[in-house]
Amino acid sequence: MYHHRRRVRRNEEFIMRKEIIINATANEIRIAITEDKRLAELYVETPEKERMVGDIYLGKVAKVMPGIRAAFIDLGLKQDAFLHFSDIGSSLHEYSSLIGDEDSDVDVDEDAEDEEIAGTAEKLPVETREGASIGTQIVESPPKTSSLPTQRGGRESRGNGRPQAPIPDLKRGQDIIVQVTKEPVGKKGVRVTSEVSLPGRFLVLLPFDGKIGVSKKMQNFKEKRRLRRIIRSILPEGFGVIIRTVAQEQDEAALKQDLENLIATWREVEKSLKTEQAPAVLYKDMATTSSVIRDLFTDSVERVVTDSKKLYKEIRAYVKLVSPQLIEKIELYKEREPIFDVFGIEKEIATALSRKVWLKSGGYIIIEQTEAMVVVDVNSGRYAAKREQELNSLRTNLEAAREVCRQLRLRDIGGIIVVDFIDLEDERNKKKVYDELRKEFRKDRAKVTVLPMTEIGLAQITRQRIRQSILHSFSEPCPVCGGGGMVQSKSSIINQIERGIRRFKSEAHEFRLTLTVHPSLAEYLKEGTISRLTKMKFKYVIRIKLEEDAKLPMAEFRFFSPKQNKDITNQYHS
C-alpha cells in the first residue's frame, strides 16, 4: 500500500513519514517505529519488565539529604525513589500568587512536549518544564518553587548565577504524592517528581498548576489563540493543562471530552488518596502499546500494522473514539510469515544488539557501553590515498554522525556519550560534522546536548535517560561472570524459538520438530501448570520433542526435522 518514500516539508526541513509496526507473542509485545522504512525506535513490553513511567504513588519520605539536594521516597519498591529538590513543584496557592490569568497562558517547548510520550514511550508524561531550545542544546528555565514549606523565603544562587531551588521542609515519615519520571537503571531506583500530571490524547492535565500551556510545535498563532479560548472556557478552577500538538483543528466537543476523562481519572486518584496508606499506587499509566498509540499516532504516521487481533480491536476502538479520521490507517497483518521479517525489522534489531555497525561507505562504528558512559569509535574501514584522506574522512564522519544519532535513538542510550571521529585537519570540516550531529538530533524526542568537536576529534554528547537501554530488554546479568557481561534473557530466547517455529510451519508444512536446548532453558520451557512448551504446541499445531544438551550455550538452540532427517536451525533461526 505504501511502498514509496514520502516526506512532508515543514519549517524548511524534511520530516520523514512514519509507520508503527506491532508484533505480539504470548510473552512479549514489540513496537517498532520506522522512518522511511528504516527502524528508528523500538519498545519492548514483557510481563517481567513492567513499565513504570507515569505511575503516581503515595510515598513516604525515607531520607532527606540536603547535601545532595534530594530526598529518597519509599514507594514499596526494592529501592527507594530519588526526588531532587528541583522536581518538587509549586502549590496552587504559591503558583497563583506568582502568575495572573493572562500571564498563565504560556508556550511549552516542543522538547518539553515530547517528554509527555509515555513509554514511548517511556517518555515523561509531564510537560510542566518550560525550556528554550538552542539547536540540540536544551536550556531549561529555573526550577519552580517548592510546593512544601521551605526553610528559606527566597532562592539560593549558584556560583554561575543560576537560581537554585530552596530546601523544602521535608520530614522523615511524611507522606507525599509523586510521579515516576525515569525507570530504574542498574542499582539506581526510579526518579520521581511531585509535579504530577495526567496525559490524554489532546491535553495533559496539571492538577496542581493553574496555567494553560501550548506546544511550541504549533506554529499557527490563530489556532493557538482558538484553543486557548476554548480551554479557558471549559477548564475548572484549580486545574491547568498543556495543549498538545495533536489538538490542532479539533473542535470543542473533542477537547471537552478529553478534559472530562482526565478530570474523572484525577477524581479517582483523589478517592484512592483518602483510603490508601503509604506506600501505595494511586494511578497506573497506560501500557506501552496504548501509550504509543495515544502519543505517537498522528497524521504524520502512514499506518499502524499489528499481527494481534486483540490489539487491532483495542487500537481501533480507542482511535474511533478520539481520532476517527485515522481509523483507516490501522491494519491487521494476516500473513503466515512473521511481521517483523516482512518489514525488515528483525535484521535491524540484530544490528542494535551488536557492537559493530557497518556504514554504506565501507566504514563502521563500534559502540561500547560502560557503567559511566558510552563510547563510540568511528573507523574508515579501508585505506584511502593521502591526497584524498581529508575528503574520505569527512564523508565517513558525516555518514557516521547520522548513524550514531540513529543508533542512540534506536538503542535508547542515555547519559554521557563520547564519539571518537576520524581525525580532520580542516576546522571547517569539523564544523560540518558538528552541524550534521545537531541536525540529526532534532528528530530525537529526548533532550540532547552536543558540544563542538575537540582538537583531537572527540564529540561530547549528553542524552536524556528515561529508561534502561534496549540492550537490557533483551539481556540479563550473566550468572557465570557475575554481571560483568550480558547474555540474552530466557524470555528473549523463547521468543526467538517461537518465531523460528512459526517460520518452519509456514514454509515446511511439517508437524514434528525436535528442539535441543540447554538444561536451564528446558526447565524454563516446562515451568507452569500449562508450560510455555505446551502453549507453543497448541498454538502452532505441532509436536515438539524437547531434548537437553548441557554442552550447548544457554543462548543457543537447535532445530531438527525428523521428516527431513537433518538439522534445520540455520534455515529458520531469526
XYZ file of C-alpha atoms in Angstrom:
574
model
C 0.000 0.000 0.000
C 2.823 2.378 0.913
C 5.946 1.196 -0.894
C 7.390 4.553 -1.796
C 9.140 7.071 0.383
C 7.119 10.148 1.177
C 8.225 13.240 3.013
C 6.463 16.403 4.043
C 8.169 19.768 4.194
C 7.765 21.682 7.435
C 9.803 24.642 8.674
C 12.147 24.200 5.707
C 13.134 20.718 6.897
C 12.194 17.338 5.509
C 10.350 15.216 8.054
C 10.226 11.500 7.365
C 6.962 9.646 7.135
C 6.471 7.055 9.839
C 4.929 3.636 10.320
C 4.160 1.840 13.599
C 4.582 -1.949 13.444
C 3.436 -4.068 16.421
C 4.408 -7.716 16.927
C 2.717 -9.644 19.755
C 3.584 -13.073 21.168
C 2.437 -14.838 24.338
C 5.355 -13.397 26.352
C 6.232 -10.148 24.618
C 4.928 -7.171 22.667
C 7.393 -5.302 20.441
C 6.554 -1.912 18.948
C 8.729 -0.673 16.089
C 8.587 2.875 14.721
C 10.054 3.209 11.252
C 11.069 6.341 9.351
C 11.242 5.928 5.598
C 11.177 2.120 6.037
C 14.156 2.132 8.462
C 13.814 1.223 12.130
C 14.086 4.388 14.248
C 12.727 3.366 17.666
C 11.902 0.082 19.380
C 9.888 -0.571 22.523
C 9.564 -3.929 24.254
C 6.834 -4.831 26.733
C 7.182 -8.023 28.795
C 5.441 -9.208 31.991
C 8.706 -9.234 33.976
C 9.719 -5.737 32.853
C 6.627 -3.729 33.710
C 6.654 -0.111 32.615
C 6.527 2.432 35.451
C 6.953 5.905 33.924
C 3.795 7.962 34.518
C 2.627 5.961 37.549
C 1.518 8.046 40.562
C 2.332 6.889 44.093
C 1.522 7.907 47.618
C 5.002 7.625 49.055
C 6.658 8.132 52.398
C 9.808 10.208 52.864
C 12.596 7.791 53.857
C 15.588 10.171 53.905
C 16.240 13.873 53.354
C 19.780 14.691 52.223
C 20.343 18.472 51.858
C 23.968 17.813 50.880
C 22.909 16.392 47.527
C 19.681 18.458 47.429
C 17.491 15.382 47.258
C 15.214 13.099 49.220
C 14.611 9.362 48.987
C 10.977 8.240 48.906
C 9.683 4.827 49.948
C 7.266 3.596 47.246
C 7.197 -0.023 48.358
C 9.726 -0.990 45.664
C 13.085 -2.750 46.051
C 14.899 0.580 46.042
C 13.745 3.958 47.304
C 12.846 6.546 44.673
C 15.065 9.593 44.091
C 13.389 13.027 44.390
C 15.570 16.030 43.611
C 14.559 19.315 45.227
C 14.213 20.889 41.763
C 11.487 18.322 40.996
C 9.291 19.458 43.868
C 6.571 21.574 42.275
C 4.693 24.682 43.321
C 1.447 24.507 45.292
C -1.662 26.080 43.833
C -1.547 28.984 46.287
C 2.098 29.789 45.627
C 1.716 29.449 41.850
C -1.442 31.591 41.642
C 0.229 34.391 43.583
C 3.051 34.493 41.048
C 1.027 34.295 37.787
C -2.172 36.078 36.777
C -4.873 34.815 34.424
C -3.424 36.123 31.158
C 0.199 35.542 32.093
C -0.584 31.932 32.878
C -1.027 31.230 29.156
C 2.389 30.044 28.007
C 4.037 28.283 25.115
C 5.674 24.990 26.035
C 8.906 23.965 24.346
C 8.440 21.227 21.762
C 11.164 19.243 23.528
C 9.243 19.525 26.773
C 6.091 18.370 24.996
C 7.868 15.309 23.722
C 8.636 14.352 27.303
C 4.943 13.565 27.688
C 5.343 10.493 25.451
C 4.804 7.755 27.981
C 6.694 4.643 27.325
C 7.351 5.647 24.040
C 7.018 5.543 25.093
C 8.802 5.634 28.164
C 8.907 9.385 27.891
C 7.973 11.562 30.824
C 4.203 12.241 30.727
C 4.538 15.723 32.153
C 5.051 18.911 30.220
C 5.461 21.284 33.111
C 9.029 22.304 32.324
C 9.294 25.269 30.015
C 12.581 25.231 28.138
C 14.199 27.110 25.317
C 15.849 25.080 22.604
C 19.132 26.200 21.063
C 19.991 23.763 18.274
C 20.116 20.487 20.104
C 21.144 22.084 23.377
C 18.294 22.493 25.813
C 18.419 25.329 28.302
C 15.822 24.831 30.994
C 14.277 27.657 32.941
C 14.968 27.754 36.703
C 13.199 25.105 38.793
C 9.858 26.091 40.263
C 9.436 26.894 43.917
C 8.626 24.113 46.329
C 5.068 23.030 46.984
C 6.018 22.493 50.613
C 7.021 24.992 53.324
C 10.664 25.944 52.917
C 13.386 26.876 55.314
C 14.266 29.920 53.226
C 11.963 32.571 51.851
C 13.844 33.052 48.576
C 16.034 31.059 46.229
C 19.666 30.384 46.678
C 22.039 31.369 43.919
C 24.594 29.034 42.425
C 28.080 30.080 41.564
C 27.091 30.554 37.928
C 24.285 32.939 38.871
C 21.537 30.434 38.089
C 18.911 30.265 40.867
C 18.642 27.091 42.903
C 15.517 25.509 44.310
C 15.075 26.206 48.049
C 15.415 23.388 50.531
C 11.894 22.083 51.295
C 10.812 21.336 54.828
C 10.542 17.591 54.223
C 10.482 15.318 57.254
C 11.200 11.629 57.536
C 7.974 9.610 57.558
C 5.989 12.365 55.819
C 3.503 11.306 53.124
C 3.998 12.775 49.638
C 2.383 12.311 46.215
C 4.946 11.663 43.455
C 5.002 10.525 39.832
C 7.656 8.315 38.215
C 9.682 10.121 35.535
C 12.523 7.641 34.959
C 12.735 3.870 35.101
C 15.251 2.213 37.454
C 18.689 1.909 35.856
C 21.147 -0.615 37.248
C 21.288 -0.217 41.024
C 19.533 3.147 40.914
C 15.867 3.341 41.831
C 13.201 5.247 39.933
C 13.321 9.033 39.720
C 10.164 10.886 40.706
C 8.654 14.372 40.706
C 5.899 15.971 42.761
C 4.765 17.890 39.643
C 2.017 15.390 38.922
C 0.245 15.323 35.540
C -2.126 13.089 33.585
C -1.629 12.767 29.803
C -4.591 12.438 27.448
C -4.931 12.372 23.679
C -5.198 16.150 23.164
C -4.397 17.567 26.603
C -2.179 16.968 29.599
C -3.933 17.745 32.894
C -1.941 19.561 35.600
C -3.872 19.092 38.866
C -1.543 21.319 40.925
C -0.934 24.023 38.325
C -3.086 26.893 37.100
C -1.572 27.603 33.695
C -2.683 26.909 30.134
C 0.297 25.847 28.032
C 0.517 25.284 24.282
C 3.174 23.283 22.486
C 5.677 25.404 20.557
C 5.389 22.899 17.727
C 2.095 24.608 16.955
C 3.051 27.419 14.576
C -0.374 28.877 13.748
C -0.995 31.820 16.097
C -4.735 31.940 15.369
C -5.051 28.223 16.146
C -3.176 28.678 19.425
C -5.481 31.518 20.388
C -8.597 29.493 19.435
C -7.510 26.504 21.505
C -6.620 28.666 24.495
C -10.018 30.369 24.324
C -11.804 27.003 24.248
C -9.783 25.562 27.117
C -10.196 28.712 29.218
C -13.972 28.418 28.872
C -14.189 24.752 29.932
C -11.298 24.387 32.405
C -12.424 24.055 36.050
C -10.803 26.340 38.601
C -7.660 24.949 40.225
C -6.567 22.910 37.205
C -4.069 23.627 34.445
C -3.478 21.934 31.087
C -0.943 21.639 28.320
C -2.482 21.646 24.846
C -0.700 19.037 22.745
C 0.217 19.391 19.081
C -2.321 16.760 18.026
C -5.114 19.042 19.329
C -4.834 21.224 16.221
C -8.113 21.528 14.264
C -10.041 19.672 16.995
C -13.467 21.006 17.957
C -14.637 21.972 21.437
C -16.541 18.719 21.946
C -13.423 16.548 21.442
C -11.322 18.718 23.752
C -14.054 18.819 26.384
C -14.447 15.024 26.308
C -10.698 14.534 26.735
C -10.623 17.024 29.610
C -13.608 15.396 31.351
C -11.957 11.970 31.092
C -8.742 13.308 32.616
C -10.551 15.079 35.464
C -12.588 11.923 36.172
C -9.335 9.956 36.354
C -7.893 12.523 38.757
C -11.012 12.305 40.965
C -10.399 8.563 41.230
C -6.821 9.316 42.308
C -8.182 11.648 44.997
C -10.568 8.944 46.227
C -7.698 6.450 46.447
C -5.708 9.029 48.379
C -8.334 9.039 51.153
C -8.328 5.268 51.613
C -4.768 4.168 50.825
C -1.852 4.186 53.237
C 1.673 4.954 52.082
C 3.379 3.413 50.237
C 0.659 2.732 47.640
C -0.017 3.054 43.903
C -2.643 5.729 43.186
C -2.608 5.582 39.376
C -1.027 3.387 36.717
C -0.432 4.870 33.285
C -1.262 3.037 30.068
C 0.743 0.050 28.916
C 3.490 0.731 26.378
C 1.378 -0.172 23.340
C -1.550 2.019 24.372
C 0.694 4.970 25.223
C 2.466 4.729 21.852
C -0.896 4.932 20.056
C -2.074 7.756 22.305
C 1.069 9.846 21.935
C 2.620 8.956 18.574
C -0.244 8.000 16.253
C -0.782 11.301 14.443
C -1.382 12.422 10.857
C 2.362 12.078 10.148
C 2.081 8.279 10.618
C 1.334 6.431 7.373
C -0.201 3.389 9.065
C -0.271 1.156 12.131
C 0.093 -2.575 11.457
C -0.284 -5.306 14.088
C -0.415 -9.100 13.928
C -2.608 -9.354 17.037
C -6.406 -9.406 16.607
C -6.840 -8.330 20.233
C -4.564 -5.293 19.867
C -6.118 -4.474 16.494
C -9.593 -4.291 18.051
C -8.343 -2.288 21.064
C -6.485 0.236 18.894
C -9.465 0.681 16.549
C -11.851 1.192 19.466
C -9.608 3.851 21.020
C -8.852 5.683 17.760
C -12.543 5.608 16.744
C -13.299 7.450 19.965
C -10.552 10.109 19.872
C -9.426 10.462 16.221
C -11.880 8.702 13.883
C -10.189 10.199 10.804
C -7.166 7.950 11.481
C -9.054 4.656 11.752
C -8.455 3.695 8.111
C -4.707 3.703 8.765
C -4.972 0.732 11.158
C -4.273 -2.653 9.544
C -4.348 -6.247 10.753
C -1.469 -8.374 9.458
C -2.777 -11.850 8.494
C 0.100 -13.444 6.568
C 1.980 -16.516 7.822
C 5.453 -15.014 7.575
C 6.423 -13.129 10.793
C 5.532 -9.450 10.559
C 8.974 -8.198 11.585
C 10.563 -10.327 8.858
C 8.324 -8.790 6.193
C 9.157 -5.235 7.258
C 12.886 -5.991 7.650
C 12.843 -5.083 11.332
C 14.252 -8.359 12.689
C 17.597 -7.787 10.956
C 17.823 -4.245 12.302
C 17.145 -5.463 15.847
C 20.097 -7.843 15.496
C 22.217 -4.843 14.465
C 21.014 -2.925 17.521
C 22.448 -5.637 19.777
C 25.861 -5.819 18.112
C 28.999 -3.822 18.891
C 29.870 -3.157 15.270
C 27.583 -1.287 12.877
C 28.649 -1.085 9.221
C 28.270 2.074 7.153
C 27.360 2.109 3.452
C 30.709 3.683 2.583
C 32.572 0.655 3.919
C 33.442 2.244 7.250
C 31.976 1.168 10.573
C 31.338 2.316 14.130
C 31.986 0.420 17.365
C 29.604 1.088 20.276
C 30.846 0.219 23.763
C 28.575 0.692 26.794
C 30.248 1.078 30.187
C 28.940 1.877 33.664
C 29.956 5.541 33.382
C 29.412 6.373 29.720
C 29.008 5.132 26.151
C 31.991 5.334 23.808
C 31.630 5.268 20.016
C 34.642 4.773 17.751
C 34.441 5.703 14.055
C 36.673 3.805 11.612
C 37.177 4.263 7.870
C 37.387 0.506 7.296
C 39.570 0.896 4.220
C 42.747 2.636 3.095
C 42.436 5.959 1.270
C 45.123 7.705 -0.752
C 46.779 10.516 1.197
C 45.650 13.271 -1.149
C 42.032 12.149 -0.667
C 42.305 11.333 3.020
C 40.656 14.526 4.320
C 37.720 14.205 1.901
C 37.231 10.494 2.595
C 37.454 11.091 6.342
C 34.851 13.846 6.108
C 32.467 11.625 4.133
C 32.870 8.763 6.594
C 32.423 11.092 9.574
C 29.237 12.626 8.146
C 27.771 9.193 7.488
C 28.862 8.052 10.947
C 27.261 11.127 12.544
C 23.892 10.215 11.023
C 24.221 6.578 12.069
C 25.333 7.466 15.622
C 22.211 9.614 16.111
C 20.026 6.811 14.768
C 21.673 4.157 16.934
C 21.364 6.242 20.121
C 17.636 6.650 19.475
C 17.164 3.013 18.491
C 19.066 1.638 21.486
C 17.618 4.358 23.748
C 21.050 5.129 25.136
C 21.186 7.941 27.697
C 23.791 9.683 29.830
C 27.220 10.722 28.583
C 28.276 9.670 25.074
C 31.723 10.332 23.587
C 32.243 9.839 19.841
C 35.783 9.481 18.520
C 35.586 10.627 14.891
C 38.329 10.160 12.303
C 40.876 12.989 12.584
C 40.173 16.040 10.433
C 42.670 18.845 9.865
C 40.336 21.494 8.435
C 38.287 23.288 11.118
C 35.526 23.875 8.570
C 35.154 20.123 8.135
C 34.911 19.640 11.902
C 32.146 22.238 11.936
C 30.302 20.302 9.188
C 30.350 17.125 11.310
C 29.139 19.059 14.369
C 26.305 20.653 12.355
C 25.317 17.229 10.983
C 25.029 15.856 14.531
C 22.837 18.773 15.602
C 20.607 18.412 12.553
C 20.073 14.669 13.063
C 19.358 15.032 16.780
C 16.416 17.318 16.008
C 14.496 14.119 15.233
C 15.096 12.905 18.796
C 12.349 13.427 21.394
C 14.818 13.082 24.254
C 16.721 16.180 25.345
C 20.188 16.169 23.817
C 23.207 18.444 24.243
C 26.015 18.319 21.659
C 29.322 20.110 22.230
C 31.644 21.136 19.355
C 34.387 18.698 18.406
C 37.629 18.938 20.357
C 41.070 19.343 18.764
C 41.549 15.571 18.799
C 38.203 14.866 17.091
C 36.035 13.938 20.084
C 32.349 14.914 20.176
C 30.762 15.030 23.631
C 27.027 14.356 23.867
C 24.582 14.089 26.749
C 21.195 12.475 26.134
C 18.243 12.358 28.484
C 17.834 8.959 30.095
C 14.232 7.868 30.752
C 14.653 4.087 30.904
C 17.270 1.397 30.514
C 18.749 0.988 27.052
C 17.154 -1.532 24.690
C 20.082 -3.905 25.350
C 18.676 -4.582 28.823
C 15.282 -5.557 27.368
C 16.908 -8.490 25.552
C 19.514 -9.470 28.136
C 20.070 -10.233 31.818
C 23.193 -10.427 34.039
C 25.306 -13.493 33.276
C 25.327 -15.983 36.203
C 28.802 -17.180 35.196
C 30.644 -13.849 35.155
C 28.630 -12.281 37.982
C 27.272 -9.473 35.835
C 30.493 -8.458 34.111
C 28.981 -9.414 30.758
C 25.473 -9.846 29.378
C 23.593 -12.774 27.855
C 20.174 -12.919 26.257
C 17.302 -13.342 28.703
C 15.392 -16.640 28.702
C 12.196 -14.934 27.560
C 14.033 -13.382 24.615
C 15.434 -16.804 23.576
C 11.951 -18.359 23.887
C 10.589 -15.643 21.594
C 13.322 -16.457 19.046
C 12.380 -20.142 19.245
C 8.707 -19.283 18.732
C 9.484 -17.144 15.689
C 11.579 -19.997 14.260
C 8.723 -22.470 14.761
C 6.343 -20.070 13.047
C 8.635 -19.834 10.021
C 9.050 -23.614 9.996
C 5.292 -24.184 9.987
C 4.612 -21.576 7.278
C 7.317 -22.875 4.918
C 7.880 -26.572 5.611
C 4.285 -27.630 6.434
C 5.566 -30.344 8.785
C 4.010 -31.392 12.088
C 7.019 -32.751 14.010
C 10.123 -30.966 15.275
C 12.961 -31.775 17.674
C 14.150 -28.845 19.792
C 17.502 -29.073 21.609
C 18.312 -26.520 24.334
C 20.460 -26.026 27.423
C 19.020 -27.784 30.551
C 18.257 -24.471 32.308
C 16.295 -23.273 29.274
C 14.490 -26.630 29.078
C 13.418 -26.188 32.707
C 12.144 -22.688 31.894
C 10.157 -24.080 28.940
C 8.488 -26.721 31.143
C 7.571 -24.411 34.034
C 3.950 -23.785 34.995
C 0.675 -25.710 35.016
C 0.388 -25.099 31.289
C 4.020 -24.790 30.245
C 5.423 -22.443 27.620
C 6.281 -25.500 25.509
C 2.687 -26.775 25.665
C 1.338 -23.362 24.654
C 3.573 -23.345 21.567
C 2.481 -26.870 20.632
C -1.187 -25.913 20.691
C -0.661 -22.511 19.071
C 1.200 -23.881 16.029
C -0.388 -27.385 15.978
C 2.958 -29.168 16.072
C 4.568 -31.987 18.075
C 7.789 -30.756 19.651
C 10.242 -33.245 21.149
C 12.383 -31.424 23.722
C 15.969 -32.582 24.216
C 18.610 -31.225 26.615
C 22.291 -30.672 25.885
C 24.480 -29.298 28.709
C 27.287 -28.560 26.225
C 25.060 -26.190 24.257
C 25.400 -22.494 25.273
C 22.259 -21.285 27.033
C 21.570 -18.618 24.394
C 21.642 -21.191 21.566
C 19.180 -23.836 20.424
C 18.925 -26.395 17.606
C 16.041 -27.372 15.330
C 15.975 -30.902 13.849
C 13.429 -32.151 11.313
C 12.648 -35.899 11.729
C 10.953 -35.937 8.306
C 13.988 -34.435 6.511
C 16.403 -36.145 8.952
C 18.617 -33.051 9.183
C 19.461 -30.019 11.284
C 17.415 -27.029 10.051
C 18.479 -24.413 12.632
C 20.200 -22.045 10.214
C 17.212 -22.157 7.886
C 14.661 -20.969 10.449
C 16.678 -19.213 13.170
C 15.962 -15.437 13.211
